[in-house]
Amino acid sequence: MEVADLLTPGAIRVCNAVKSKKRLFQDLAEIAAAAHEIDESIAVDALQERESLGPTGVGHGVALPHARIDGIDRVRGVFVRLDRPLDYGSVDRAPVDLVFALFAPVDAGVEHLKALALISRTLRDPAVCAKLRANEESDALFGILTETTDTKAA
């Protein structure tokens, strides 16, 4: 599995003035609806339900919200770079500015876990995060995310 299997250029955005986790989840769901034809209201509810189990902010300004969605055929991703860091309730209490959301079929099982591990490894790399923070163009962000997987696999 590679990041390009989860993400399309249309599922990447730089978001301005996101002031709450609720608004962030609405933005993620809107992008998922447009890019992957995932029902927006179901996506918001699923993200909020998962977040109620514990925060998905993994530290160093990165969050990996994820949810299982009935009716989708494979794991899909949405990436957002926030122009202003958001208080997210992360494990290290640092605000978040890089968000990679995953939406998986209800019965995805191991594929969902593989996708989470892949994205976690990718966004644990300080050099990758620095490049993502230095770019505002969706195509550049897509390139950074997808090239990283290729170089790590080599």
One Martini backbone bead per residue (centre of mass of N, CA, C, O) as a GRO file, in nm:
protein
  154
    1MET     BB    1   0.098   0.035   0.021
    2GLU     BB    2   0.014   0.370  -0.076
    3VAL     BB    3  -0.070   0.692  -0.071
    4ALA     BB    4  -0.188   0.689  -0.368
    5ASP     BB    5  -0.419   0.479  -0.279
    6LEU     BB    6  -0.571   0.710  -0.083
    7LEU     BB    7  -0.498   0.958  -0.273
    8THR     BB    8  -0.587   1.268  -0.417
    9PRO     BB    9  -0.555   1.582  -0.531
   10GLY     BB   10  -0.869   1.645  -0.446
   11ALA     BB   11  -0.785   1.559  -0.122
   12ILE     BB   12  -0.646   1.851  -0.105
   13ARG     BB   13  -0.586   2.115   0.149
   14VAL     BB   14  -0.595   2.454   0.234
   15CYS     BB   15  -0.687   2.592   0.547
   16ASN     BB   16  -0.876   2.861   0.663
   17ALA     BB   17  -0.989   2.946   0.969
   18VAL     BB   18  -0.973   2.710   1.173
   19LYS     BB   19  -1.136   2.694   1.513
   20SER     BB   20  -1.233   2.383   1.509
   21LYS     BB   21  -1.291   2.052   1.514
   22LYS     BB   22  -1.568   2.059   1.389
   23ARG     BB   23  -1.487   2.220   1.136
   24LEU     BB   24  -1.275   2.026   1.039
   25PHE     BB   25  -1.469   1.783   0.996
   26GLN     BB   26  -1.639   1.929   0.785
   27ASP     BB   27  -1.412   1.972   0.582
   28LEU     BB   28  -1.331   1.677   0.545
   29ALA     BB   29  -1.614   1.585   0.446
   30GLU     BB   30  -1.629   1.765   0.196
   31ILE     BB   31  -1.383   1.647   0.056
   32ALA     BB   32  -1.477   1.348   0.058
   33ALA     BB   33  -1.727   1.400  -0.113
   34ALA     BB   34  -1.581   1.517  -0.367
   35ALA     BB   35  -1.343   1.289  -0.401
   36HIS     BB   36  -1.521   1.003  -0.283
   37GLU     BB   37  -1.832   0.994  -0.231
   38ILE     BB   38  -1.889   1.076   0.066
   39ASP     BB   39  -2.097   1.117   0.309
   40GLU     BB   40  -2.090   1.395   0.492
   41SER     BB   41  -2.261   1.334   0.754
   42ILE     BB   42  -2.134   1.058   0.810
   43ALA     BB   43  -1.841   1.154   0.836
   44VAL     BB   44  -1.874   1.343   1.073
   45ASP     BB   45  -1.995   1.140   1.274
   46ALA     BB   46  -1.758   0.935   1.262
   47LEU     BB   47  -1.534   1.125   1.359
   48GLN     BB   48  -1.668   1.203   1.630
   49GLU     BB   49  -1.696   0.920   1.744
   50ARG     BB   50  -1.394   0.849   1.745
   51GLU     BB   51  -1.299   1.099   1.914
   52SER     BB   52  -1.458   1.013   2.178
   53LEU     BB   53  -1.235   0.783   2.246
   54GLY     BB   54  -1.001   0.976   2.140
   55PRO     BB   55  -0.744   1.140   2.042
   56THR     BB   56  -0.578   1.194   1.703
   57GLY     BB   57  -0.340   1.338   1.822
   58VAL     BB   58   0.015   1.248   1.780
   59GLY     BB   59   0.194   1.491   1.735
   60HIS     BB   60   0.379   1.747   1.602
   61GLY     BB   61   0.108   1.866   1.446
   62VAL     BB   62  -0.051   1.583   1.425
   63ALA     BB   63  -0.338   1.430   1.260
   64LEU     BB   64  -0.549   1.103   1.260
   65PRO     BB   65  -0.828   1.086   1.155
   66HIS     BB   66  -1.085   0.823   1.186
   67ALA     BB   67  -1.316   0.605   0.991
   68ARG     BB   68  -1.604   0.417   0.958
   69ILE     BB   69  -1.777   0.334   0.646
   70ASP     BB   70  -2.061   0.273   0.501
   71GLY     BB   71  -2.025   0.194   0.144
   72ILE     BB   72  -1.728   0.158   0.105
   73ASP     BB   73  -1.454  -0.009  -0.078
   74ARG     BB   74  -1.214   0.171   0.048
   75VAL     BB   75  -0.949   0.330   0.145
   76ARG     BB   76  -0.950   0.681   0.232
   77GLY     BB   77  -0.814   1.017   0.173
   78VAL     BB   78  -0.735   1.325   0.365
   79PHE     BB   79  -0.567   1.642   0.322
   80VAL     BB   80  -0.462   1.896   0.569
   81ARG     BB   81  -0.352   2.236   0.577
   82LEU     BB   82  -0.307   2.463   0.820
   83ASP     BB   83  -0.253   2.802   0.859
   84ARG     BB   84  -0.355   2.750   1.161
   85PRO     BB   85  -0.320   2.627   1.445
   86LEU     BB   86  -0.494   2.371   1.636
   87ASP     BB   87  -0.667   2.293   1.904
   88TYR     BB   88  -0.686   1.921   1.963
   89GLY     BB   89  -0.582   1.733   2.201
   90SER     BB   90  -0.310   1.623   2.208
   91VAL     BB   91  -0.070   1.431   2.355
   92ASP     BB   92   0.134   1.705   2.356
   93ARG     BB   93  -0.053   1.976   2.331
   94ALA     BB   94  -0.017   2.045   2.045
   95PRO     BB   95  -0.084   2.195   1.780
   96VAL     BB   96  -0.252   2.164   1.464
   97ASP     BB   97  -0.158   2.145   1.084
   98LEU     BB   98  -0.166   1.826   1.022
   99VAL     BB   99  -0.414   1.640   0.825
  100PHE     BB  100  -0.501   1.286   0.817
  101ALA     BB  101  -0.773   1.131   0.677
  102LEU     BB  102  -0.961   0.828   0.735
  103PHE     BB  103  -1.161   0.605   0.526
  104ALA     BB  104  -1.334   0.306   0.609
  105PRO     BB  105  -1.454   0.023   0.592
  106VAL     BB  106  -1.611  -0.160   0.823
  107ASP     BB  107  -1.443  -0.438   0.707
  108ALA     BB  108  -1.124  -0.370   0.675
  109GLY     BB  109  -0.924  -0.395   0.906
  110VAL     BB  110  -0.607  -0.432   0.805
  111GLU     BB  111  -0.618  -0.196   0.601
  112HIS     BB  112  -0.661   0.027   0.809
  113LEU     BB  113  -0.397  -0.027   0.970
  114LYS     BB  114  -0.200   0.011   0.735
  115ALA     BB  115  -0.278   0.304   0.675
  116LEU     BB  116  -0.210   0.422   0.950
  117ALA     BB  117   0.087   0.338   0.950
  118LEU     BB  118   0.175   0.485   0.695
  119ILE     BB  119   0.097   0.773   0.783
  120SER     BB  120   0.255   0.779   1.043
  121ARG     BB  121   0.536   0.739   0.917
  122THR     BB  122   0.530   0.980   0.725
  123LEU     BB  123   0.453   1.203   0.969
  124ARG     BB  124   0.726   1.142   1.144
  125ASP     BB  125   0.882   1.304   0.939
  126PRO     BB  126   1.030   1.607   0.962
  127ALA     BB  127   1.087   1.666   0.659
  128VAL     BB  128   0.803   1.629   0.554
  129CYS     BB  129   0.664   1.838   0.736
  130ALA     BB  130   0.829   2.080   0.638
  131LYS     BB  131   0.734   2.066   0.343
  132LEU     BB  132   0.431   2.093   0.399
  133ARG     BB  133   0.456   2.373   0.551
  134ALA     BB  134   0.599   2.516   0.280
  135ASN     BB  135   0.321   2.448   0.135
  136GLU     BB  136   0.009   2.544  -0.072
  137GLU     BB  137  -0.003   2.335  -0.295
  138SER     BB  138  -0.167   2.054  -0.377
  139ASP     BB  139   0.039   1.926  -0.573
  140ALA     BB  140   0.281   1.944  -0.382
  141LEU     BB  141   0.160   1.781  -0.149
  142PHE     BB  142   0.116   1.525  -0.310
  143GLY     BB  143   0.412   1.480  -0.387
  144ILE     BB  144   0.525   1.454  -0.103
  145LEU     BB  145   0.347   1.216  -0.005
  146THR     BB  146   0.414   1.014  -0.251
  147GLU     BB  147   0.732   1.017  -0.255
  148THR     BB  148   0.790   0.907   0.027
  149THR     BB  149   0.706   0.617  -0.018
  150ASP     BB  150   0.907   0.550  -0.243
  151THR     BB  151   1.171   0.601  -0.076
  152LYS     BB  152   1.106   0.397   0.157
  153ALA     BB  153   1.081   0.139  -0.035
  154ALA     BB  154   1.390   0.145  -0.156
   0.00000   0.00000   0.00000
